[in-house]
Short mmCIF file of C-alpha atoms in Angstrom, two decimals:
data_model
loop_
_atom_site.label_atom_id
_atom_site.label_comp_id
_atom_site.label_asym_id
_atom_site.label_seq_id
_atom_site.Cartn_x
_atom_site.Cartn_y
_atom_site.Cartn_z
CA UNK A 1 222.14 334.08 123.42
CA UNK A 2 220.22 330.91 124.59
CA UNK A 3 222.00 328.26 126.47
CA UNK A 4 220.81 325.54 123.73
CA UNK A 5 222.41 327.93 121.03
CA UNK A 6 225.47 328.08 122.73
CA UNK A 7 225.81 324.36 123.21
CA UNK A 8 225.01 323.97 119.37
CA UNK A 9 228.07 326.56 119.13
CA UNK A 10 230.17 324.77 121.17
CA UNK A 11 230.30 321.48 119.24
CA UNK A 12 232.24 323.51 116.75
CA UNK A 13 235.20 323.95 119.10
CA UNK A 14 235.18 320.52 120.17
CA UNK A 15 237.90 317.84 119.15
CA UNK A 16 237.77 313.90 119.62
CA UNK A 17 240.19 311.51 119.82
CA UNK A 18 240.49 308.03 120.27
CA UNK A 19 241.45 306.57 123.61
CA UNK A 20 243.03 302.87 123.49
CA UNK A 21 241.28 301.00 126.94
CA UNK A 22 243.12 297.41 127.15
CA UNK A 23 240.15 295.29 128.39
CA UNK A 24 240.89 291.72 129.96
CA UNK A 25 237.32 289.67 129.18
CA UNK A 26 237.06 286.59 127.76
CA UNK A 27 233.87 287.42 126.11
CA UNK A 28 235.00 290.31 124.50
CA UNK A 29 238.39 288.62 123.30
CA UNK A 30 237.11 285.86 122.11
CA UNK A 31 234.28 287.87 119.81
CA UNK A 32 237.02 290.38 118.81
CA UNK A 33 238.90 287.36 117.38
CA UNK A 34 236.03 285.68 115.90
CA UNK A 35 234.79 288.89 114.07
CA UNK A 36 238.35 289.31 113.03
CA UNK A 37 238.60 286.00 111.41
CA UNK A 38 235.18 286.19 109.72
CA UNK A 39 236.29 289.76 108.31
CA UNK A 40 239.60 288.52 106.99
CA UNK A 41 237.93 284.93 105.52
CA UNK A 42 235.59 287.26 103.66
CA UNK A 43 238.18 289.25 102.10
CA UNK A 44 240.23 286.42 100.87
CA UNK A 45 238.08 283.83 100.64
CA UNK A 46 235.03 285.58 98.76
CA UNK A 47 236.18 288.62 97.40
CA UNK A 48 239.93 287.94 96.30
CA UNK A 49 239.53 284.41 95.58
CA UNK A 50 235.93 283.46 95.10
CA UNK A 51 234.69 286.94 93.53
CA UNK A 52 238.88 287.46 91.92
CA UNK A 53 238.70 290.96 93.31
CA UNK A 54 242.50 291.36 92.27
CA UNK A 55 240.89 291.22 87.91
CA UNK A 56 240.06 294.16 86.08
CA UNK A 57 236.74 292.43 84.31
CA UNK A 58 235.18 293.32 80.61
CA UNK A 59 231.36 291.76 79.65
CA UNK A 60 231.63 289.59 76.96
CA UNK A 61 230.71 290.71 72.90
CA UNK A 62 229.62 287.51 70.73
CA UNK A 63 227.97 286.74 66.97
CA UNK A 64 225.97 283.99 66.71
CA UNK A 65 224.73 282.11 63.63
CA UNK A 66 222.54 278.92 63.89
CA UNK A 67 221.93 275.93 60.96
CA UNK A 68 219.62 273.55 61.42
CA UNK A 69 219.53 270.25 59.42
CA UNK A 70 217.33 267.19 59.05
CA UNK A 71 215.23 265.75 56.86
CA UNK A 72 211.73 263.48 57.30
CA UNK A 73 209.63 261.80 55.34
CA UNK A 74 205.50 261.41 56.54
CA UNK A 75 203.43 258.80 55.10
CA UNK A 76 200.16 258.81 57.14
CA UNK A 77 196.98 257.52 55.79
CA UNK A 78 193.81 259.18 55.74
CA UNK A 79 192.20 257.65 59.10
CA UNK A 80 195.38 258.65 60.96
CA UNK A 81 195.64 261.95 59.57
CA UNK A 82 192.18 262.75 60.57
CA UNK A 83 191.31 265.96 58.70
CA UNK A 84 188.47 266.67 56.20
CA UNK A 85 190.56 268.87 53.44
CA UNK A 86 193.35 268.06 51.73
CA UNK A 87 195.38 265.47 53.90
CA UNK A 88 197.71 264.78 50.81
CA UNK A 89 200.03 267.94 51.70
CA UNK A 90 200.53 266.50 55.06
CA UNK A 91 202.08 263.90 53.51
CA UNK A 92 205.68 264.80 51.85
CA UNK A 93 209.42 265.24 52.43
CA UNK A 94 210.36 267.93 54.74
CA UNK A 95 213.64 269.52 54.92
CA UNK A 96 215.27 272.60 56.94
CA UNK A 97 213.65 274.79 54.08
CA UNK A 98 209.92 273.92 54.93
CA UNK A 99 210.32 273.76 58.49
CA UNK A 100 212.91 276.60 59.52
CA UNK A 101 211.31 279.84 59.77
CA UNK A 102 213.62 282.01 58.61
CA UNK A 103 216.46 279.86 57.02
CA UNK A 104 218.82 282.45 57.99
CA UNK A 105 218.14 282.50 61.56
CA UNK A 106 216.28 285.57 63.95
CA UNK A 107 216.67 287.84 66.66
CA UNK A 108 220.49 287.32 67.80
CA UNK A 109 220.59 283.42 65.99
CA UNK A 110 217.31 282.32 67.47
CA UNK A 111 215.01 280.21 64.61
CA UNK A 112 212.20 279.22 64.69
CA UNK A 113 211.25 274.73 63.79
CA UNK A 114 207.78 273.97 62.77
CA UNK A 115 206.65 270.61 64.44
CA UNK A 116 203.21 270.71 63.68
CA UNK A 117 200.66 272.36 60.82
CA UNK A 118 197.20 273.39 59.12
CA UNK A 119 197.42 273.74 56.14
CA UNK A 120 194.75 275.73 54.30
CA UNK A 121 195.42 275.11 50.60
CA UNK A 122 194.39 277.61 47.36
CA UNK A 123 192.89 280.64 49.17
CA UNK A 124 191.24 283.12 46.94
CA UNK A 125 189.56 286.53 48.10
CA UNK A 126 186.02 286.15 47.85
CA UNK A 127 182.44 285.68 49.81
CA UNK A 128 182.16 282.29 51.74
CA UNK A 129 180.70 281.17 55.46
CA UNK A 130 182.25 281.91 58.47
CA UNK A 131 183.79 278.89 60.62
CA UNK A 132 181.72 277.67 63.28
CA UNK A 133 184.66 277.71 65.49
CA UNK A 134 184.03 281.24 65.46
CA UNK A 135 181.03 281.11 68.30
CA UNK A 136 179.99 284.84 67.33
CA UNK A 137 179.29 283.99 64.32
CA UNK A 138 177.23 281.18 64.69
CA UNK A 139 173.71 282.50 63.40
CA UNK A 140 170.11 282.02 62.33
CA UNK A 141 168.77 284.90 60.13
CA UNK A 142 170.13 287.74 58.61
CA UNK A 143 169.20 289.72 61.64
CA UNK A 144 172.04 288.13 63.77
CA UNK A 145 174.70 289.27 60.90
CA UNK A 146 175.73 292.94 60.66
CA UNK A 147 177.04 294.40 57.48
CA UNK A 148 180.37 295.73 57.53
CA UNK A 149 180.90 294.14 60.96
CA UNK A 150 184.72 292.37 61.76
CA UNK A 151 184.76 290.18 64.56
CA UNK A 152 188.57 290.50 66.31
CA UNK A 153 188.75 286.10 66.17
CA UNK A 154 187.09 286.27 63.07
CA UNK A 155 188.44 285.57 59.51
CA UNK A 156 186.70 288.36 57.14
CA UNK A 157 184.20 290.81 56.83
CA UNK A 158 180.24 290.46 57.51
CA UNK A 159 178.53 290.76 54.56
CA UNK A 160 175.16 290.65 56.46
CA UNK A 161 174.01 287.09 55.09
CA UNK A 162 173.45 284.09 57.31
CA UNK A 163 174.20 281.31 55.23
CA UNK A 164 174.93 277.06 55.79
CA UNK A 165 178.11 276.47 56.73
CA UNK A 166 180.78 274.86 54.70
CA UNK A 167 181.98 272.47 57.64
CA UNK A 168 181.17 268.84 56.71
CA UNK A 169 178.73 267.12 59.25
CA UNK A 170 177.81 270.66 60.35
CA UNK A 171 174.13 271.85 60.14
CA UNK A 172 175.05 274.87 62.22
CA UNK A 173 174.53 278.40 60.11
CA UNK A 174 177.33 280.93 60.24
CA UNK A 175 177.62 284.88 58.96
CA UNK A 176 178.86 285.22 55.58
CA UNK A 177 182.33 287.36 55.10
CA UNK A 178 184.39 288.96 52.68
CA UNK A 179 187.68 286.76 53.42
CA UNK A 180 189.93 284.66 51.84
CA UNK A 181 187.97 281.56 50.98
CA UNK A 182 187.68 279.02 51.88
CA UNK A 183 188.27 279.85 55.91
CA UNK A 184 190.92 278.28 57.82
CA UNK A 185 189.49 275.24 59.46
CA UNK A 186 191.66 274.73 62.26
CA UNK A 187 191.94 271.34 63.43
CA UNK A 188 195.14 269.69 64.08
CA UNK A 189 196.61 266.85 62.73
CA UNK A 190 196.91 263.30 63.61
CA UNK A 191 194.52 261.76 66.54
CA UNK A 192 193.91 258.80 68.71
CA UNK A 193 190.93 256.40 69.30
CA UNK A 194 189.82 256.46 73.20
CA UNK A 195 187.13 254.39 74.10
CA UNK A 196 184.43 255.03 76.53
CA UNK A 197 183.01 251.69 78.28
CA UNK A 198 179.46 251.79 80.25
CA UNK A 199 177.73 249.19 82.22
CA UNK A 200 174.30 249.30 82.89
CA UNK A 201 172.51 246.81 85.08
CA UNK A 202 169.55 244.99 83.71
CA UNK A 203 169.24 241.87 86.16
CA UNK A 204 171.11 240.28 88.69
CA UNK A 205 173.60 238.92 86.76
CA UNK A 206 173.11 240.14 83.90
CA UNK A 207 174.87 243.78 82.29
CA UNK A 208 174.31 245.61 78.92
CA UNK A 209 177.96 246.83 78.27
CA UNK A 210 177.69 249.97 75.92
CA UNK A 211 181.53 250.95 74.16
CA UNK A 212 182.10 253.94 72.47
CA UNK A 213 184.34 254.87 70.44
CA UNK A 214 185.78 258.72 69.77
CA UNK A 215 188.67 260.21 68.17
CA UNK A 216 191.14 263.07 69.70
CA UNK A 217 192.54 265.47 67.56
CA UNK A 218 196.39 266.79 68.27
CA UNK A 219 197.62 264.48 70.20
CA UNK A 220 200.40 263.61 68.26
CA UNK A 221 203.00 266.30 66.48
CA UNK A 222 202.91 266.18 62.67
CA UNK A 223 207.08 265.97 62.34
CA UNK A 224 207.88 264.09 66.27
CA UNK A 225 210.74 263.03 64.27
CA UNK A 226 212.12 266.63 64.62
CA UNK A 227 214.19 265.51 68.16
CA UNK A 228 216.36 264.33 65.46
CA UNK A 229 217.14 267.10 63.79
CA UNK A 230 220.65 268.57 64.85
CA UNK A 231 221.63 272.74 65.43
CA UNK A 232 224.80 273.86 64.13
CA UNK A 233 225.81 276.93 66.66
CA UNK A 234 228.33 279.03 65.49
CA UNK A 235 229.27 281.72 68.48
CA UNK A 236 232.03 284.12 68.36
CA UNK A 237 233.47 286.07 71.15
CA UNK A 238 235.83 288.84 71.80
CA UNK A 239 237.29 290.96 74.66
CA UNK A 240 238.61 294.49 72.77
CA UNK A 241 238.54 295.79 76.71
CA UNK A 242 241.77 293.52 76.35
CA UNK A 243 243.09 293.89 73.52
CA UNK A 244 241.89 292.39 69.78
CA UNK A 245 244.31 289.27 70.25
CA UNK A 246 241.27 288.01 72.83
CA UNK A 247 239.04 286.96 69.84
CA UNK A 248 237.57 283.02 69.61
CA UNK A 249 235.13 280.76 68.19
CA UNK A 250 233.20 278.31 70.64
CA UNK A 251 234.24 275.51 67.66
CA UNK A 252 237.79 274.67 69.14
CA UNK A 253 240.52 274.86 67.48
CA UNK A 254 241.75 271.64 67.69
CA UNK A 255 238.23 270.78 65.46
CA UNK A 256 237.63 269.67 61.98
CA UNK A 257 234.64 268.92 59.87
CA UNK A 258 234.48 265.31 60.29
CA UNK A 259 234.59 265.98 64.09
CA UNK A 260 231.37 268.19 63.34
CA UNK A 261 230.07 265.52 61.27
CA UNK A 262 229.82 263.17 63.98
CA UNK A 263 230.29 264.90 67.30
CA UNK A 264 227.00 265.48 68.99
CA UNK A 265 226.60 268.05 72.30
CA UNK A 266 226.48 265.95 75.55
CA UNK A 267 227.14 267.68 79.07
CA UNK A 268 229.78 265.08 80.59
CA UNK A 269 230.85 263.16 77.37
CA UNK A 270 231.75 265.95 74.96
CA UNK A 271 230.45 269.35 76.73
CA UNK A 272 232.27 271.39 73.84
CA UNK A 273 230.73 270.00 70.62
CA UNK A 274 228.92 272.88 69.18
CA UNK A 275 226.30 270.30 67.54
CA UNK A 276 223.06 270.00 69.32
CA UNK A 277 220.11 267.34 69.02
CA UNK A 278 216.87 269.34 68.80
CA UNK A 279 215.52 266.76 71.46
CA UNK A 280 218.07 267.50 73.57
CA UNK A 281 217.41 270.87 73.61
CA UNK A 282 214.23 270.30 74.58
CA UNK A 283 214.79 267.42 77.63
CA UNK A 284 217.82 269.69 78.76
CA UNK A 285 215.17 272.02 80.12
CA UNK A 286 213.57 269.60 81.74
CA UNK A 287 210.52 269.08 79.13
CA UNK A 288 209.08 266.48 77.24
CA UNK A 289 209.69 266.19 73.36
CA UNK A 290 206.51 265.10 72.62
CA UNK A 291 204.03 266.48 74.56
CA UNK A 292 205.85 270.03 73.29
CA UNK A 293 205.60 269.63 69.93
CA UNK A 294 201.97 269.55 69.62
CA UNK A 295 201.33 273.22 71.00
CA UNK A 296 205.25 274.25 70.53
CA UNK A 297 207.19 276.77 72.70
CA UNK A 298 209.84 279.08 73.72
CA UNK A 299 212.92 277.83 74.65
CA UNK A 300 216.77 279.18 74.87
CA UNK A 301 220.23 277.93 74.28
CA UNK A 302 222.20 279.69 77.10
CA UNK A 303 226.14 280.23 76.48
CA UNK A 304 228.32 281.37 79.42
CA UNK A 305 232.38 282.57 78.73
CA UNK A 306 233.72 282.56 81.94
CA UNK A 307 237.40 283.82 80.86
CA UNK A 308 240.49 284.20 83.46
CA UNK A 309 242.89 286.28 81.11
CA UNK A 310 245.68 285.36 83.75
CA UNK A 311 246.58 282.39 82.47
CA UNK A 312 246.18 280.63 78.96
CA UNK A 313 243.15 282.44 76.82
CA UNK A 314 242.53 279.44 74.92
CA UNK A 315 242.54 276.67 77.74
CA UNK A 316 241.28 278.96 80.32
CA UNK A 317 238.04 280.67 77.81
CA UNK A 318 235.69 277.66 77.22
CA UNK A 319 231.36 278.52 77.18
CA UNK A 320 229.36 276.63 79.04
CA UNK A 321 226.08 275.74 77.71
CA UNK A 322 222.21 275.13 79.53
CA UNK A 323 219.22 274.90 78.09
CA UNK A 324 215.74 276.56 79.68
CA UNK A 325 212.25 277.15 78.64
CA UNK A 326 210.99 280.91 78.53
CA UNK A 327 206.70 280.36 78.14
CA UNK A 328 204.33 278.77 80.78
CA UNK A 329 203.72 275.28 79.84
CA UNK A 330 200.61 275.08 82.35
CA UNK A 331 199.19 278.68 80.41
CA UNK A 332 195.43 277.79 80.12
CA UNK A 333 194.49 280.40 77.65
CA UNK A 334 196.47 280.00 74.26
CA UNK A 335 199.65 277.64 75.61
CA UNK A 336 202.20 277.25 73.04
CA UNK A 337 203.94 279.03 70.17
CA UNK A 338 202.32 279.71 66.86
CA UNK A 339 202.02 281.67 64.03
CA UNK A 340 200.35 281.87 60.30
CA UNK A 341 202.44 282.42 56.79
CA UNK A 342 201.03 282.60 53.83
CA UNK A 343 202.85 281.46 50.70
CA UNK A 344 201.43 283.32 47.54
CA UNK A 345 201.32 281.46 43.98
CA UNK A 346 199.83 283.84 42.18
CA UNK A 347 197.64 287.76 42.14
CA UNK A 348 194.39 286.17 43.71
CA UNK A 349 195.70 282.19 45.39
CA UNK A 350 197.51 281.61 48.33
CA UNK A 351 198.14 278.55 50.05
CA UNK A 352 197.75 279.48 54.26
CA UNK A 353 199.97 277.24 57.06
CA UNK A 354 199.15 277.57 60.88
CA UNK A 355 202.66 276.70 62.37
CA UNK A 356 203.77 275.65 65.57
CA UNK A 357 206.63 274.42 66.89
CA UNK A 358 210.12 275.44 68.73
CA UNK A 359 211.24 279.05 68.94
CA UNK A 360 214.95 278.58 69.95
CA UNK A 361 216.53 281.77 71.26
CA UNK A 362 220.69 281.92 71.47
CA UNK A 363 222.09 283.82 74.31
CA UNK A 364 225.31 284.79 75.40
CA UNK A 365 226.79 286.02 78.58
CA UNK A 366 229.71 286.22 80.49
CA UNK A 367 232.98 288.29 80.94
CA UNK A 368 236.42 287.85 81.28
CA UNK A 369 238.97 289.18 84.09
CA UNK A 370 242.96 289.99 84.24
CA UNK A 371 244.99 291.28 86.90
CA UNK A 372 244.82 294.98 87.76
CA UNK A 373 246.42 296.21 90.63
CA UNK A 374 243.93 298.69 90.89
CA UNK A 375 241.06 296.67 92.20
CA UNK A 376 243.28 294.87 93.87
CA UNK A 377 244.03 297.84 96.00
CA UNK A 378 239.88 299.26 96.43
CA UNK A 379 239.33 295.69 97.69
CA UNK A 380 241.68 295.31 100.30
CA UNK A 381 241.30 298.88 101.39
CA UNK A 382 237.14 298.13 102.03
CA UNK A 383 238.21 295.07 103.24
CA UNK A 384 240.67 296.63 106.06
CA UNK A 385 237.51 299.35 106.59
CA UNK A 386 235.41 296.42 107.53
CA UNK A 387 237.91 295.89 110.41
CA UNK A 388 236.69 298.61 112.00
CA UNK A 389 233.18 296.80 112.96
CA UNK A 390 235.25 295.03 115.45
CA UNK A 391 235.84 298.08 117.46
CA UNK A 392 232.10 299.18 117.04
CA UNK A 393 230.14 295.84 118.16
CA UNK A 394 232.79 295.00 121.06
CA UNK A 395 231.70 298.60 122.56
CA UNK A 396 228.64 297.69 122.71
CA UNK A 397 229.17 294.25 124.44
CA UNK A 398 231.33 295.42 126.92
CA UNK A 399 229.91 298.88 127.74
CA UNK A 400 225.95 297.49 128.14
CA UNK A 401 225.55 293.58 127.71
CA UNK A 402 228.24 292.28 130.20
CA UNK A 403 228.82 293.14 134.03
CA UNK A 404 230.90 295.75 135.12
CA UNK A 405 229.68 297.80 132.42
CA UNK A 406 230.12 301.35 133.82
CA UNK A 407 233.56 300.83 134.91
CA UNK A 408 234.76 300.35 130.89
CA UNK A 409 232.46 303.73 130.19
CA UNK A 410 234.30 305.30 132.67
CA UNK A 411 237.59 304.46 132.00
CA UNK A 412 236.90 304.98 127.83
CA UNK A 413 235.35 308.29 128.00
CA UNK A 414 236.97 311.48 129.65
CA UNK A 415 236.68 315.19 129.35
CA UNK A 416 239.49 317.55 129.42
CA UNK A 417 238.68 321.32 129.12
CA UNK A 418 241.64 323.66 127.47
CA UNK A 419 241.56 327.41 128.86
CA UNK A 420 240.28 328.60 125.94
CA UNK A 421 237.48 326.68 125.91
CA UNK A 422 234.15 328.04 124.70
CA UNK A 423 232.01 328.73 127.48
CA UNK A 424 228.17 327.27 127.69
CA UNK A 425 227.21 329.50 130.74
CA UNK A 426 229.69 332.27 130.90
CA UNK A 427 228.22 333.72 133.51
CA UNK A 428 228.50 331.11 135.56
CA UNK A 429 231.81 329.91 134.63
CA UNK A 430 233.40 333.23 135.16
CA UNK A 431 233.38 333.20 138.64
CA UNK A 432 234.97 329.67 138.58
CA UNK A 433 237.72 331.17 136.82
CA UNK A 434 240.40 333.72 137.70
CA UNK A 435 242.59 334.29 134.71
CA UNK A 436 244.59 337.32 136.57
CA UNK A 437 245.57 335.18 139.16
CA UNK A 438 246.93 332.68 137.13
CA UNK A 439 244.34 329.81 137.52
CA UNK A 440 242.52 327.72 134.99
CA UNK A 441 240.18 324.54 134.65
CA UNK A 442 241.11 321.46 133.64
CA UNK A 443 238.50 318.04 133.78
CA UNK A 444 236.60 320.69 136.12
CA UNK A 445 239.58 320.95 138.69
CA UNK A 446 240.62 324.61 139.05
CA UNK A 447 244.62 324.32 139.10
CA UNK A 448 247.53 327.15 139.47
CA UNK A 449 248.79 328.46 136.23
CA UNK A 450 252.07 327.56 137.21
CA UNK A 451 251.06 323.49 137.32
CA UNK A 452 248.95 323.76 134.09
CA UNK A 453 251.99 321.81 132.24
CA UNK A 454 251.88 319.39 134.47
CA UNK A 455 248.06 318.72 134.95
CA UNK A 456 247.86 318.82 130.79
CA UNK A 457 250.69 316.27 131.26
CA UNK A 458 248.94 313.85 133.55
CA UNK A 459 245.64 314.43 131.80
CA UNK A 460 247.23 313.00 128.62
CA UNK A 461 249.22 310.39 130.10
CA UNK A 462 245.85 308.59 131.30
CA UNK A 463 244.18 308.76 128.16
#
């Protein structure tokens, strides 16, 4: 048997056991201390107090339902509308019914508030010129238009015909489809006059000044007035982890209709009023109203229940709300949030609405805790383990970072060999030892069987 084998063996029959060495170093007392403290601050201070290590927790479950209410009235004129077909829908009274998409709320109480429009008025299915918008489309014979062909941007079916386009001011040709007719033309509504000035020199003191004047579609929101609309949230939440006696709304009880009436949500003067401003929504993530309502976006209503089950449920279980947006404002391809629905009046006419706006998403987190004497137990007990990291990173300091190193090994570590101890080299140990004659080895000094109590005696006495 090899002697690496038998030392492999031989770690089988080996015991260890702690030795206590009282070191006097300042360095080493004074980190011992400092660990100590830093172990025992973290316990209490982070995990018991901070983190309430001593609560049992349970995650929060929650309803929501959302109403939105508000009413406008637009009145532009033709010039300010600036759109070629139609601009008399633009003009009406709008009311949560029109602009809330669906009335009843999506996706967990989120909803969806149109801010701005196209409106493409009495489709039919029929045969009509593509929009030039569509740059694949754009033509000049026959040749360039494929029969059957359905472009992924486009609005119909080739039917192989390149034809004048529809567009007013347009002398641009475009492929004929099988679509509903007429095509949506989509330009927004509502622009502003820029103008260009140029100066061009024609003598020394003289300058021809050259002003031109252009129009910018979209750069107002059809309904801007929308920041004035108001959200209604209604959110309830329950612990059954608990017990079913942990049930509440976030509408407090201490509320009453003419409190909803008038109370609006404000983070320092009334943080609990379940009645949002749709423009508040939107600035309480840090946006502005207007420049979102052109394009729209994503944004969400966050609601946090931070519940301490320990004391009062109803003083001590009040949400917290925030307000963030979820899409990339700065997106350069297709920025925004839009959608088409088509409202059908009949077999064969439809009337078509490009809608953007605000999608408003409602979420809810949070959990509440109560006193278990179970966790209170786990923590304390990792807590204590962490102790013993003081024992591990002083032994290193004082055995190799600080003088006088090789005294502390020495004094820390010691080998005492029983007599039956299992032998590495047996061959050569054998000699060493005479078990007829009464002798044995102990630390390596051969001793009279008749002292062995007392040598086992010192040898445990120093440790």
């Amino acid at each position: 048997m090899s002697v690496c084998f038998r030392k492999t063996v031989s770690l089988v029959f080996e015991y260890d056991t702690p030795r206590f060495v009282n070191i006097n170093s300042k360095i080493v007392g004074v980190l011992s201390r400092f660990i100590q403290l830093v172990i025992i601050g973290y316990i209490i201070g982070f995990v018991l107090v901070y983190k309430k290590g001593y609560q049992e927790s349970c995650p929060v479950e929650s309803t929501v339902v959302t109403k939105v209410k508000g009413v406008i009235y637009t009145n532009y004129t033709v010039e300010e509308l600036g759109i070629p077909n139609y601009p008399q829908l633009y003009n009406r009274i709008w009311d949560p019914t029109d602009y809330v998409v669906p009335s009843e709320g999506l996706e967990k109480g989120g909803f969806f508030v149109m801010t701005n429009v196209v409106i493409t008025p009495n489709q039919t299915r029929g045969i009509c010129p593509e929009d030039t918008q569509i740059k694949l489309a754009i033509c000049e014979t026959d040749s360039d238009c494929e029969i059957g062909r359905s472009l992924e941007v486009g609005n119909g079916v080739q039917t192989g015909k390149c034809v004048d386009s529809s567009r007013v001011n347009s002398d641009l040709k475009t492929c004929e489809v099988f679509s509903w007719c007429p095509v949506e033309q989509d330009i927004l509504p509502l622009y502003t006059f820029a103008t260009n000035l140029s100066f061009t020199r024609v003598s020394n003191n003289d300058y021809l000044i050259k002003c031109v004047m252009f129009s910018r579609n979209g750069t107002r929101a059809l309904l801007e007035e929308a920041q004035n609309f108001t959200l209604l949230i209604k959110n309830t939440v329950a612990f059954p982890f608990f017990g079913e006696q942990y049930l509440r709304r976030n509408i407090l009880e201490d509320a009453n209709s003419s409190y909803l009436q008038q109370c609006r949500y404000h983070s320092h003067l009334d943080p609990f009023c379940p009645v949002f401003r749709i423009g508040d929504i939107i600035s309480g993530s840090g946006n502005n109203f207007s420049s979102v309502t052109i394009r729209g976006g994503v944004f969400v209503v966050k609601i946090n229940w931070q519940c301490n089950l320990d004391f009062d449920f109803l003083e001590f279980c009040k949400p917290k709300y925030s307000f963030a947006r979820m899409d990339n404002p700065e997106a350069k391809i297709a920025p925004g949030w839009n959608f088409r629905l088509a409202k059908y009046h009949e077999e064969n006419r439809r009337t078509l609405s490009k809608m953007y706006g605000l999608k408003i998403l409602i979420e809810v987190d949070g959990e509440a805790g109560k006193f278990n004497i179970v966790p209170l137990m786990l923590n304390l007990g990792s807590g204590l383990a962490l102790m013993g990291l003081v024992t591990i990173i002083c032994d290193i300091i004082a055995l190799y970072c600080i003088k006088h190193g090789e005294i502390y090994k020495e004094k820390k570590y010691k080998s005492v060999r029983g007599d039956d101890a299992f032998d590495v080299t047996p061959n050569l140990n054998s000699a060493a030892v005479t078990r007829g004659n009464g002798y044995n080895r102990f630390g390596g000094n051969e001793t009279p069987a008749e002292n062995r109590q007392d040598v086992i005696d010192a040898s445990l006495s120093s440790l």
